[in-house]
Amino acid sequence: MRKHHPILRAIVLAALLLALACTLTTSGVPPVQLNVRLEDLAAAGVMKISVLEEGIYQISLAEIGWESIDPETLQLVHRNQPQPLLVTSEGTETRIHFYGQPSDSIYTNENIYLLQTADMPSLRMVEAVAAAPPPDVSPLEYCTAAVRAEQNLLYTPLVETGDHWFWSKLIAPQSQTYEVDLADVAAGAGHLQVEFWGHTKEPTDPDHHVRISVNGQLVADAAWDGQTRYTVEADIPAGTLVEGSNIIDIEAPGDTDTLVDIIFVDWIEIEYSRWAEAGADSLIFTAPETPVRLTGFSGTVAIFDITAPETISLTTLPLEAGAISFQGEAGHRYAAIGPGGYLHPHGLDPAATESDLRDPARGAEYIAIGPEDLLAPLTPLLEWRASQNLSAVSISVGAIYDQFNGGMPEPEAIRSFLAYAVENWQPAPRYILLVGDTTYDFRGYQAPAEANRLPTIMIPTEFGGETSSDTALVQINADPWPDIAIGRVPAQTPGQVAIFVEKTLGYEQQPFDPDWQRRILAVADGQEAAFRADAQSFIDLFPSDYQTTLIAPEAGDLGASEQVRQELERGSLLAAYFGHGSVNMWGKDRLFTTEDSANLSNADRLPIMLHSTCLTGLFTHPAVESLTENLLWNPDGGAVAILAPTSLTLSNAQAYLTTAFVEAWLQSEGQRLGDIALYAWRQTPVDNSSAVEVMNTFLLFGDPALRLPGE
């Protein structure tokens, strides 16, 4: 992975929820609900619309080149569900309007809507007539708004569910200050909510205690127990809140009976009274029981009832003396939009429908999936696989997103596609090569969003928390085991793909050399005797016609790394490590590091590696290059493929995988690496949760169709 220095970008999410007044009397026929199939995308032109924020969006058909299309046939779809459209015409120009919402996906900031044509009546917004406000009731000139402030600065994988990104961490005793900006503050009380994650857990109760002040006034004193989320709520006295910056002080006094009290702050929300004035010709609000006088609009106001996004109604009101008096249905949410308040999409792009992935005539045994720029350098490898009588294709991941996930760039799209291909393609896929890097910072809070080239499924684990699992993409049948051999090339650039292709082809096309291709190397961490025993048991599995070497230095032997380097330079068919590990090295004694890997010059003697350790395959770190990636990207050496972990697991659980891996290895010469890995994964005892974690987190980095050398 080509790593980037972290770019600390505070992402402040603010959502305004205004509680105002309104009642509607609807007219017209309820729209027809449509059964939209994503596979139909391949049959006609489809426009992919991306949005970032909540609001009413407007698009001219002319700007997307669709001015000749009958607007009555237009249909909007989001995640396979039809969305209501408003179609308007002025002269020769036709526009569409729709309600867009921000993405709730952990994988992307963009929410995707698909605009297409349909042969049947499509969902439309319903016209409504607003009831006149009672003449004896004076409308309110203020409303209730809620502003949420959230900065995603700290990634915490150990959070069990939900959001893993937090604003800050407090280790008691400690205090921190936060700012929440409020606009158009009117007189009145407020309400505060702060979302925490209690990180520590001890037998005592409570584990956590906080005090919260707003602009110097104490408003909350709360305690809770356990490693869990907890929301503190408190009323804010009238006169406390001010226009602009409001200071929130959070103190963890450290006065519980716990050894340590660690908490994370997720977000802060303040509900307050604000003047009912539009900003940028737009106002989103929730209606109370009384009418409200809305101001700040530039002309006639369109009011959309967005309470139920699938059945939006619309009414329009002209300005009278620069304002409108509106009474809605209590509890409903509305978007009031003036002529200049419509939003424009973040992106407008044709969906990738040129290749129908659901065509029943399709089939391939070898499928490479990735962004188009990373697939281009893969052509020599695809041709080589075809010459071995493996039907091979490359597929743009964008086409998979568009045809199997409504354009949303999520790994579930890949799993859905593979499940479909296994069931319907002839021949069905046997080997899947993922071409592209990703990070756990999918939305680009600290790393550039461009680093997310090809996402992975994130799963919870016992010791390491959330981590990546590519095997989850091929767990297709009802059982928990992977069903297809899968490997990843975690490349950021076409140049890295080219290095991978050159090393893979060179490995397979070189003549058999028994001087190193019958050698097995095992390295054991000297920190625990059990690691040496594991390494010895590993090499004992090989018959006598293999040459085996065991490197097992004593704890603290800092010179052993040179011996490891020399043995790798000498060449080994298979090199395995047993012991403690981290993202960029083997063992506390630095038996083998990314610096050592980068200096290897064994290009004509590349090993396949098995890392029976922790974290050396954590390719998702946004700032640190893993040892596995470093081994792959060394153009002068390193390794041709690696089976390596993305999390923390125990050695006794890893033994199931390593033993089965060797069993499959010895079954026959000249087989493919992915078949060996798949066999090993599928021998996992599913009643052993630790072994299942090993299966899900020991990933194959390299080509699953890599053919092992034979005499």
XYZ file of C-alpha atoms in Angstrom:
711
model
C 0.000 0.000 0.000
C 1.310 3.383 -0.876
C 0.791 5.205 2.404
C 0.082 8.855 2.965
C 0.938 11.035 5.892
C -2.205 11.555 7.960
C -4.050 14.686 7.012
C -5.943 15.738 10.079
C -9.218 17.001 8.836
C -11.923 17.810 11.303
C -15.210 16.888 9.746
C -17.936 18.855 11.441
C -21.383 17.474 10.752
C -24.217 19.874 11.539
C -27.861 18.960 11.123
C -30.562 21.561 11.711
C -33.871 20.200 12.958
C -36.346 23.065 13.407
C -39.581 22.436 15.309
C -42.267 24.645 13.753
C -46.009 24.492 12.884
C -48.054 23.027 9.973
C -51.091 20.913 8.811
C -51.640 19.596 5.310
C -54.684 18.453 3.391
C -53.446 16.192 0.594
C -54.996 15.749 -2.828
C -54.309 13.466 -5.735
C -53.906 9.719 -6.152
C -51.253 7.917 -4.067
C -48.270 7.022 -6.259
C -47.688 3.468 -7.422
C -44.888 1.568 -5.671
C -42.556 0.021 -8.223
C -40.496 -3.124 -8.071
C -37.189 -1.837 -9.453
C -34.530 -4.363 -10.390
C -30.909 -3.279 -10.422
C -30.186 -5.737 -13.210
C -32.256 -3.545 -15.515
C -29.427 -1.010 -15.369
C -27.657 -2.883 -18.118
C -30.613 -2.490 -20.482
C -30.764 1.314 -20.718
C -28.918 4.508 -19.922
C -28.734 5.311 -16.226
C -27.455 8.466 -14.544
C -25.706 8.162 -11.185
C -26.409 11.130 -8.890
C -24.281 11.636 -5.788
C -25.246 13.902 -2.888
C -23.463 14.895 0.318
C -26.075 16.707 2.399
C -29.766 16.769 3.176
C -31.946 18.972 1.030
C -34.086 19.299 -2.073
C -32.017 18.822 -5.230
C -32.692 20.196 -8.703
C -31.308 18.953 -12.037
C -31.993 20.198 -15.547
C -32.423 17.394 -18.073
C -30.411 19.476 -20.524
C -27.304 19.396 -18.342
C -27.220 15.583 -18.483
C -28.144 15.421 -22.177
C -31.577 13.938 -21.532
C -33.695 16.789 -22.912
C -35.210 14.487 -25.559
C -36.399 11.915 -23.021
C -40.074 11.895 -22.076
C -40.055 13.129 -18.449
C -43.073 10.944 -17.677
C -40.818 7.884 -18.003
C -38.220 9.105 -15.506
C -37.684 7.077 -12.373
C -35.434 7.686 -9.353
C -34.068 4.754 -7.348
C -32.058 4.554 -4.122
C -30.804 1.187 -2.857
C -33.309 -0.595 -5.083
C -36.211 1.470 -3.722
C -38.162 3.983 -5.861
C -37.973 7.609 -4.744
C -40.571 10.322 -5.475
C -39.721 12.871 -8.163
C -41.101 16.305 -8.952
C -40.919 17.194 -12.653
C -41.345 20.852 -13.662
C -41.146 22.621 -17.020
C -40.477 26.257 -17.842
C -40.426 27.038 -21.527
C -38.276 24.401 -23.180
C -36.400 23.490 -19.997
C -37.455 20.518 -17.891
C -36.158 20.013 -14.388
C -36.433 17.247 -11.844
C -36.456 17.777 -8.086
C -35.957 15.195 -5.347
C -35.219 14.923 -1.654
C -31.649 13.795 -1.017
C -30.161 12.554 2.233
C -26.530 12.216 3.362
C -24.887 8.818 3.277
C -25.233 6.573 6.310
C -22.641 4.132 4.970
C -19.305 3.666 6.737
C -17.688 3.252 3.317
C -18.502 6.533 1.578
C -19.475 10.166 2.131
C -21.565 10.149 -1.029
C -25.121 8.900 -1.202
C -26.031 7.569 -4.637
C -29.356 7.885 -6.447
C -29.980 6.366 -9.880
C -32.024 8.218 -12.500
C -33.371 5.969 -15.239
C -36.358 5.445 -17.511
C -39.219 3.035 -16.864
C -42.055 1.580 -18.949
C -44.614 1.938 -16.165
C -45.899 4.819 -14.000
C -43.155 6.011 -11.678
C -43.234 7.457 -8.188
C -44.042 11.168 -8.050
C -44.459 13.740 -5.310
C -48.076 14.438 -4.373
C -49.490 17.954 -4.522
C -50.935 19.169 -1.230
C -52.879 22.171 -0.010
C -51.881 23.792 3.250
C -54.680 24.517 5.672
C -55.064 28.191 6.518
C -53.702 29.146 9.948
C -56.420 29.982 12.496
C -57.113 33.746 12.305
C -57.153 34.125 16.092
C -53.701 32.530 16.615
C -50.586 34.650 16.232
C -47.807 32.687 14.503
C -44.545 32.090 16.292
C -41.452 33.862 14.983
C -38.998 31.375 16.413
C -38.633 27.639 16.430
C -36.593 24.890 17.970
C -33.395 23.909 16.185
C -30.844 21.234 16.882
C -27.188 21.502 15.911
C -24.922 18.495 16.157
C -21.158 19.029 16.229
C -18.940 16.043 15.505
C -15.280 15.739 14.604
C -13.917 12.361 13.554
C -10.307 12.463 14.714
C -9.677 9.180 16.564
C -10.246 5.666 15.237
C -11.112 3.127 17.941
C -11.401 -0.442 16.602
C -12.399 -1.934 19.965
C -15.853 -0.332 19.866
C -18.186 -3.284 19.428
C -20.832 -1.724 17.180
C -21.688 1.488 15.397
C -19.375 4.409 14.728
C -15.677 3.731 15.393
C -14.564 7.351 14.946
C -14.501 9.802 17.858
C -13.792 13.433 18.591
C -11.453 13.008 21.566
C -10.325 10.779 24.429
C -10.316 11.641 28.127
C -8.191 9.741 30.655
C -9.398 10.758 34.105
C -8.619 13.069 35.738
C -8.804 15.273 32.668
C -10.909 18.081 31.197
C -11.365 19.150 27.588
C -13.117 22.068 25.909
C -15.299 21.914 22.791
C -17.061 24.568 20.709
C -20.527 24.415 19.172
C -21.554 27.264 16.853
C -25.197 28.359 17.017
C -26.915 30.773 14.626
C -29.953 33.021 15.082
C -30.201 32.313 18.810
C -33.498 33.478 20.335
C -34.431 33.715 23.994
C -35.288 30.470 25.712
C -33.909 27.354 27.335
C -32.014 24.613 25.532
C -31.258 20.933 25.763
C -27.871 19.192 25.604
C -26.920 15.684 24.487
C -23.383 14.271 24.514
C -22.608 10.798 23.171
C -19.777 8.922 24.937
C -18.082 5.567 24.620
C -16.981 4.124 27.947
C -13.722 2.447 26.990
C -12.690 0.824 30.273
C -14.526 -1.771 32.334
C -13.792 -3.004 35.846
C -15.782 -4.919 38.496
C -16.627 -1.686 40.319
C -19.797 0.248 39.512
C -19.754 2.890 38.080
C -16.760 2.859 35.761
C -17.214 6.378 34.378
C -18.084 9.844 35.700
C -18.338 13.162 33.838
C -19.352 16.743 34.573
C -20.463 18.988 31.717
C -20.648 22.786 31.672
C -22.075 25.078 28.987
C -20.554 28.558 28.829
C -19.318 28.152 32.395
C -22.566 26.829 33.873
C -22.687 23.234 35.160
C -25.610 21.452 33.498
C -24.840 17.722 33.887
C -23.223 15.378 36.405
C -23.513 11.792 35.163
C -22.046 8.352 35.828
C -22.431 5.002 34.077
C -20.960 1.536 34.104
C -19.397 -0.729 31.528
C -17.693 -0.680 28.159
C -20.606 0.777 26.260
C -22.110 3.812 24.585
C -23.861 6.285 26.839
C -25.739 9.498 26.067
C -25.779 12.226 28.705
C -28.773 14.563 28.462
C -29.345 17.805 30.351
C -31.472 20.942 30.201
C -29.714 24.252 29.551
C -31.180 27.218 31.478
C -32.576 30.167 29.534
C -30.001 32.848 28.831
C -27.048 30.452 28.842
C -26.619 30.018 25.089
C -25.155 32.775 22.927
C -24.914 33.650 19.253
C -21.854 32.077 17.630
C -19.409 29.986 19.629
C -20.666 28.168 22.737
C -18.072 26.558 25.008
C -18.706 23.038 26.289
C -16.404 21.852 29.087
C -16.311 18.111 29.788
C -14.519 16.938 32.916
C -13.687 13.352 33.853
C -12.786 13.911 37.551
C -11.393 10.430 38.141
C -13.251 9.937 41.404
C -14.693 6.471 40.732
C -13.182 3.411 42.403
C -11.739 2.154 39.112
C -8.038 1.855 38.439
C -8.472 3.941 35.300
C -11.412 5.729 33.684
C -11.090 6.245 29.907
C -13.917 7.668 27.825
C -14.295 8.843 24.236
C -16.442 11.782 23.134
C -18.381 11.103 19.929
C -20.659 14.091 19.333
C -22.368 17.028 21.039
C -25.873 18.188 20.171
C -27.627 21.332 21.380
C -31.335 21.939 20.891
C -32.238 25.624 21.223
C -34.718 28.337 20.280
C -33.830 30.149 17.058
C -35.472 32.713 14.821
C -37.502 31.094 12.019
C -35.484 32.644 9.222
C -34.230 30.770 6.189
C -30.577 30.588 5.332
C -29.537 30.373 1.675
C -33.253 30.318 0.752
C -33.796 27.031 2.590
C -35.180 25.883 5.930
C -35.662 22.334 7.222
C -37.915 22.088 10.249
C -40.262 19.977 12.334
C -43.756 21.331 12.853
C -45.353 21.870 16.275
C -49.072 22.410 16.769
C -49.130 26.169 16.143
C -48.473 28.171 12.968
C -45.079 29.724 12.362
C -44.066 32.835 10.444
C -41.165 31.967 8.147
C -38.939 34.694 6.711
C -35.742 35.048 4.724
C -36.948 33.685 1.367
C -36.368 35.362 -1.996
C -39.706 34.406 -3.569
C -42.490 31.835 -3.662
C -41.784 29.035 -1.199
C -42.144 25.331 -2.022
C -42.745 23.311 1.134
C -41.944 19.589 0.945
C -43.185 17.169 3.597
C -40.117 14.932 3.992
C -41.360 12.971 7.014
C -41.570 9.776 4.953
C -39.023 10.073 2.110
C -40.844 7.488 0.008
C -44.129 9.515 -0.037
C -43.245 13.204 -0.254
C -45.991 15.789 -0.653
C -45.576 19.368 -1.826
C -47.349 22.684 -1.394
C -46.402 26.181 -2.543
C -47.062 29.493 -0.799
C -46.416 33.031 -2.093
C -44.648 35.564 0.080
C -46.785 38.173 1.796
C -44.828 41.140 3.145
C -41.647 39.070 2.872
C -42.949 36.133 4.911
C -45.302 33.166 4.952
C -47.457 31.899 7.772
C -47.497 28.127 7.676
C -49.326 25.549 9.720
C -48.374 21.944 9.215
C -49.034 18.601 10.790
C -47.458 18.451 14.216
C -44.361 16.262 14.299
C -43.855 16.200 10.523
C -40.570 17.366 9.008
C -40.631 19.896 6.194
C -38.158 21.460 3.799
C -39.148 25.014 2.867
C -37.310 26.077 -0.291
C -37.189 29.450 -2.011
C -36.197 29.905 -5.675
C -32.491 29.897 -4.777
C -32.589 27.168 -2.154
C -32.315 24.082 -4.327
C -29.101 22.098 -4.090
C -27.080 20.757 -6.988
C -25.696 17.213 -6.808
C -22.090 16.640 -5.868
C -21.686 14.425 -8.918
C -23.511 13.413 -12.102
C -22.045 10.428 -13.946
C -23.367 7.739 -16.275
C -23.681 4.397 -14.509
C -21.386 1.603 -15.688
C -23.912 -0.433 -17.655
C -21.960 -1.237 -20.804
C -21.297 -4.808 -19.634
C -24.227 -6.799 -18.273
C -22.825 -8.829 -15.394
C -26.121 -10.724 -15.119
C -25.958 -11.998 -18.682
C -26.611 -15.765 -18.380
C -24.130 -16.372 -21.189
C -21.256 -15.036 -19.090
C -18.755 -17.174 -17.251
C -15.155 -17.187 -16.054
C -13.046 -19.272 -13.698
C -10.675 -16.411 -12.890
C -12.034 -12.943 -12.110
C -9.962 -9.870 -11.327
C -11.902 -7.021 -9.699
C -10.660 -3.476 -9.205
C -10.653 0.131 -10.435
C -10.044 0.428 -14.167
C -6.627 2.089 -13.845
C -5.373 -0.782 -11.678
C -6.789 -3.469 -13.968
C -4.977 -2.155 -17.056
C -1.483 -3.428 -16.050
C -3.012 -6.830 -15.284
C -3.408 -7.766 -18.963
C -0.225 -9.924 -19.236
C -1.320 -11.970 -16.220
C -4.823 -12.484 -17.622
C -3.333 -13.654 -20.913
C -1.035 -16.031 -19.038
C -3.960 -17.486 -17.096
C -5.903 -17.948 -20.342
C -2.922 -19.819 -21.806
C -3.255 -22.226 -18.857
C -6.853 -22.971 -19.894
C -8.335 -20.772 -17.182
C -11.074 -18.538 -18.573
C -10.067 -15.138 -17.199
C -11.756 -11.736 -17.124
C -11.271 -8.409 -15.393
C -14.283 -6.448 -14.160
C -14.395 -2.818 -13.117
C -15.574 -2.542 -9.544
C -17.632 0.460 -10.625
C -19.804 -1.796 -12.785
C -20.322 -4.093 -9.806
C -21.347 -1.179 -7.588
C -23.794 0.120 -10.179
C -25.388 -3.202 -11.126
C -25.463 -4.884 -7.713
C -25.633 -2.071 -5.132
C -27.343 0.926 -6.660
C -24.012 2.643 -7.275
C -22.983 2.622 -3.603
C -19.243 1.756 -3.301
C -19.566 -0.903 -0.617
C -18.044 -4.391 -0.344
C -21.489 -5.972 -0.110
C -21.789 -5.222 -3.818
C -18.824 -7.504 -4.501
C -20.259 -10.265 -2.334
C -23.641 -9.979 -4.081
C -21.997 -10.153 -7.489
C -19.905 -13.182 -6.567
C -22.933 -14.963 -5.131
C -24.759 -14.317 -8.398
C -21.809 -15.493 -10.497
C -21.404 -18.703 -8.487
C -25.073 -19.485 -8.999
C -25.483 -18.401 -12.622
C -22.209 -18.144 -14.530
C -20.912 -21.053 -16.574
C -18.193 -21.737 -15.790
C -18.535 -20.459 -12.226
C -15.640 -18.505 -10.685
C -12.919 -20.459 -8.877
C -10.335 -17.728 -8.246
C -11.005 -14.106 -7.284
C -8.221 -11.527 -7.422
C -9.013 -8.229 -5.698
C -6.853 -5.458 -7.140
C -6.802 -2.361 -4.972
C -5.944 -0.982 -1.571
C -8.203 0.392 1.121
C -8.029 1.779 4.651
C -10.277 1.619 7.672
C -10.640 5.380 7.142
C -13.100 4.804 4.304
C -14.643 8.265 4.467
C -11.330 10.115 4.459
C -11.365 11.670 7.920
C -7.552 11.572 8.162
C -6.345 9.781 5.044
C -7.273 10.975 1.563
C -10.532 9.404 0.419
C -8.680 8.328 -2.740
C -6.823 5.738 -0.646
C -10.002 3.649 -0.625
C -9.526 1.924 -3.984
C -11.345 -1.349 -3.239
C -13.095 -1.782 0.124
C -13.013 -4.792 2.393
C -15.642 -6.100 4.763
C -15.044 -5.047 8.361
C -15.745 -7.641 11.048
C -15.517 -7.629 14.870
C -12.830 -9.719 16.572
C -12.243 -10.652 20.194
C -8.843 -9.087 20.829
C -8.256 -6.649 17.976
C -11.729 -5.226 17.555
C -12.856 -4.232 14.076
C -10.648 -5.451 11.230
C -10.717 -6.399 7.560
C -11.847 -9.727 6.115
C -11.725 -10.563 2.422
C -12.770 -14.159 3.079
C -16.142 -12.751 4.162
C -16.664 -11.693 0.545
C -16.713 -15.323 -0.582
C -18.759 -16.829 2.254
C -21.654 -17.422 -0.092
C -23.378 -20.642 0.936
C -25.242 -21.221 4.193
C -22.168 -22.558 5.979
C -19.576 -20.147 7.469
C -16.633 -21.263 5.298
C -15.318 -19.443 2.214
C -16.550 -20.953 -1.049
C -14.054 -19.515 -3.552
C -10.305 -18.958 -3.409
C -9.670 -15.234 -2.987
C -6.543 -13.087 -2.848
C -5.807 -9.374 -2.803
C -3.177 -7.161 -4.350
C -3.461 -4.080 -2.076
C -2.172 -1.666 -4.705
C -2.627 2.092 -4.755
C -0.977 2.655 -8.138
C -0.697 0.947 -11.527
C 3.055 0.764 -10.889
C 2.506 -1.479 -7.884
C 0.244 -3.727 -9.952
C 2.976 -3.946 -12.588
C 5.480 -5.067 -9.918
C 3.051 -7.746 -8.754
C 2.458 -8.994 -12.308
C 6.176 -9.127 -13.104
C 6.961 -11.069 -9.933
C 4.059 -13.491 -10.421
C 4.908 -14.245 -14.055
C 8.609 -14.523 -13.278
C 7.873 -16.986 -10.495
C 5.732 -19.260 -12.653
C 7.840 -19.064 -15.800
C 11.264 -19.755 -14.291
C 12.616 -23.322 -14.504
C 12.377 -25.557 -11.456
C 15.420 -25.213 -9.186
C 15.694 -27.880 -6.470
C 18.472 -25.921 -4.746
C 15.830 -23.635 -3.242
C 12.420 -24.866 -4.379
C 12.613 -27.875 -2.058
C 13.594 -25.762 0.946
C 11.272 -24.926 3.827
C 12.229 -22.150 6.247
C 10.636 -21.691 9.673
C 11.454 -18.786 12.000
C 10.433 -18.799 15.671
C 10.165 -15.874 18.075
C 12.466 -16.462 21.048
C 10.150 -14.690 23.477
C 8.181 -17.887 24.207
C 9.162 -21.553 24.039
C 5.772 -22.377 22.532
C 6.688 -20.513 19.350
C 9.734 -22.708 18.812
C 7.561 -25.773 19.378
C 5.038 -24.512 16.822
C 7.770 -23.903 14.253
C 9.287 -27.330 14.857
C 5.887 -29.006 14.517
C 5.399 -27.134 11.262
C 8.610 -28.337 9.605
C 8.074 -31.856 10.966
C 5.012 -32.081 8.718
C 7.232 -32.119 5.609
C 8.697 -35.394 4.313
C 12.417 -36.024 4.092
C 12.737 -34.985 0.444
C 12.289 -31.386 1.599
C 15.211 -29.490 3.111
C 14.059 -27.793 6.310
C 15.710 -24.984 8.254
C 14.644 -23.702 11.671
C 15.802 -20.327 13.000
C 14.920 -20.067 16.686
C 17.073 -17.458 18.449
C 17.033 -16.827 22.168
C 14.974 -13.953 23.501
C 16.831 -10.669 23.161
C 19.073 -11.852 20.314
C 19.050 -8.736 18.153
C 21.461 -10.248 15.652
C 19.091 -12.963 14.477
C 17.562 -10.665 11.875
C 20.699 -10.980 9.757
C 20.375 -14.766 9.789
C 16.747 -14.483 8.686
C 17.716 -12.125 5.881
C 20.493 -14.433 4.679
C 18.179 -17.442 4.583
C 15.593 -15.509 2.581
C 18.304 -14.372 0.160
C 19.371 -17.989 -0.201
C 15.851 -18.855 -1.292
C 12.980 -20.931 0.089
C 9.898 -22.413 -1.473
C 7.935 -21.666 1.686
C 8.968 -19.393 4.564
C 6.916 -19.357 7.762
C 7.118 -17.323 10.954
C 5.722 -18.234 14.387
C 5.597 -15.677 17.170
C 4.554 -12.218 18.208
C 4.133 -9.651 15.480
C 3.020 -6.143 14.669
C 2.064 -4.294 11.520
C 5.632 -3.867 10.286
C 7.795 -6.518 11.965
C 8.224 -10.017 13.354
C 8.715 -10.164 17.119
C 9.844 -7.850 19.879
C 13.460 -8.546 18.878
C 12.832 -7.243 15.335
C 13.577 -10.559 13.669
C 12.360 -9.212 10.333
C 11.111 -5.695 9.578
C 9.925 -3.627 6.648
C 13.448 -2.212 6.401
C 14.819 -5.753 6.023
C 12.146 -6.594 3.487
C 12.843 -3.539 1.355
C 16.529 -4.501 1.134
C 15.989 -8.088 -0.021
C 17.382 -8.907 -3.466
C 15.953 -12.381 -4.008
C 13.878 -11.661 -7.109
C 14.743 -15.029 -8.697
C 14.127 -16.951 -5.443
C 10.845 -15.548 -4.170
C 9.181 -17.468 -1.347
C 5.558 -17.959 -0.543
C 5.179 -16.822 3.062
C 2.994 -17.912 5.953
C 2.856 -15.484 8.890
C 1.561 -17.327 11.966
C 1.510 -14.159 14.034
C -0.542 -10.972 14.478
C -1.165 -7.881 12.340
C 1.527 -8.247 9.648
C -1.258 -8.277 7.041
C -3.053 -5.174 8.341
C -3.078 -3.477 4.952
C -5.845 -1.081 6.009
C -3.710 1.207 8.187
C -3.861 4.659 6.542
C -0.345 5.743 7.565
C 1.794 2.632 8.139
C 2.824 0.213 5.405
C 2.456 -3.369 6.588
C 5.222 -5.929 6.331
C 3.097 -7.888 3.878
C 2.688 -4.925 1.541
C 6.381 -4.137 1.729
C 7.219 -7.703 0.708
C 4.900 -7.435 -2.291
C 6.115 -4.042 -3.529
C 9.860 -4.740 -3.411
C 10.705 -4.926 -7.139
C 14.014 -6.674 -6.458
C 12.779 -9.348 -4.081
C 10.496 -9.878 -1.116
C 7.803 -12.513 -1.603
C 5.476 -13.622 -4.374
C 2.493 -14.226 -2.068
C 1.774 -14.155 1.666
C -0.878 -15.613 3.943
C -0.953 -13.046 6.744
C -3.231 -11.818 9.559
C -5.129 -8.557 9.844
C -5.885 -8.931 13.549
C -4.838 -10.476 16.876
C -5.393 -14.196 17.425
C -3.867 -16.942 19.567
C -1.250 -19.388 18.325
C -3.263 -22.470 19.306
C -6.120 -21.230 17.102
C -3.702 -20.468 14.255
C -2.451 -24.073 14.359
C -5.630 -25.356 12.692
C -4.892 -23.206 9.661
C -1.145 -23.820 9.413
C -1.527 -27.594 9.746
C -4.276 -27.771 7.125
C -2.240 -25.488 4.860
C 0.687 -27.939 4.856
C -1.641 -30.913 4.403
C -3.028 -29.360 1.237
C 0.435 -28.266 0.099
C 1.700 -31.845 0.192
C -1.245 -33.373 -1.658
C 0.195 -32.704 -5.096
C 2.800 -30.626 -6.842
C 1.976 -27.959 -9.365
C -1.357 -26.997 -7.791
C -2.562 -23.450 -7.246
C -2.009 -21.485 -4.052
C -5.651 -20.436 -3.737
C -6.754 -24.073 -3.661
C -4.382 -24.668 -0.747
C -5.625 -21.611 1.133
C -9.262 -22.502 0.477
C -8.715 -26.035 1.756
C -7.040 -24.676 4.892
C -9.813 -22.146 5.532
C -12.462 -24.815 5.084
C -10.880 -27.159 7.651
C -11.647 -24.618 10.375
C -13.744 -26.099 13.213
C -16.699 -23.723 13.237
C -17.528 -24.557 16.864
C -14.213 -22.938 17.854
C -14.741 -19.163 17.733
C -11.013 -18.423 17.961
C -10.269 -20.657 14.981
C -13.090 -19.005 13.034
C -11.467 -15.617 13.676
C -8.225 -16.981 12.228
C -10.100 -18.148 9.133
C -11.679 -14.726 8.693
C -8.546 -12.644 9.303
C -5.707 -14.669 7.724
C -5.910 -13.317 4.190
C -4.109 -14.318 1.028
C -2.071 -11.475 -0.471
C -1.144 -12.362 -4.019
C -2.663 -14.296 -6.889
C -4.939 -17.156 -5.758
C -4.274 -18.852 -9.103
C -0.506 -18.831 -8.515
C 0.790 -22.212 -9.665
C 3.286 -23.850 -7.342
C 6.489 -25.150 -8.931
C 6.798 -28.827 -9.744
C 9.717 -30.924 -10.873
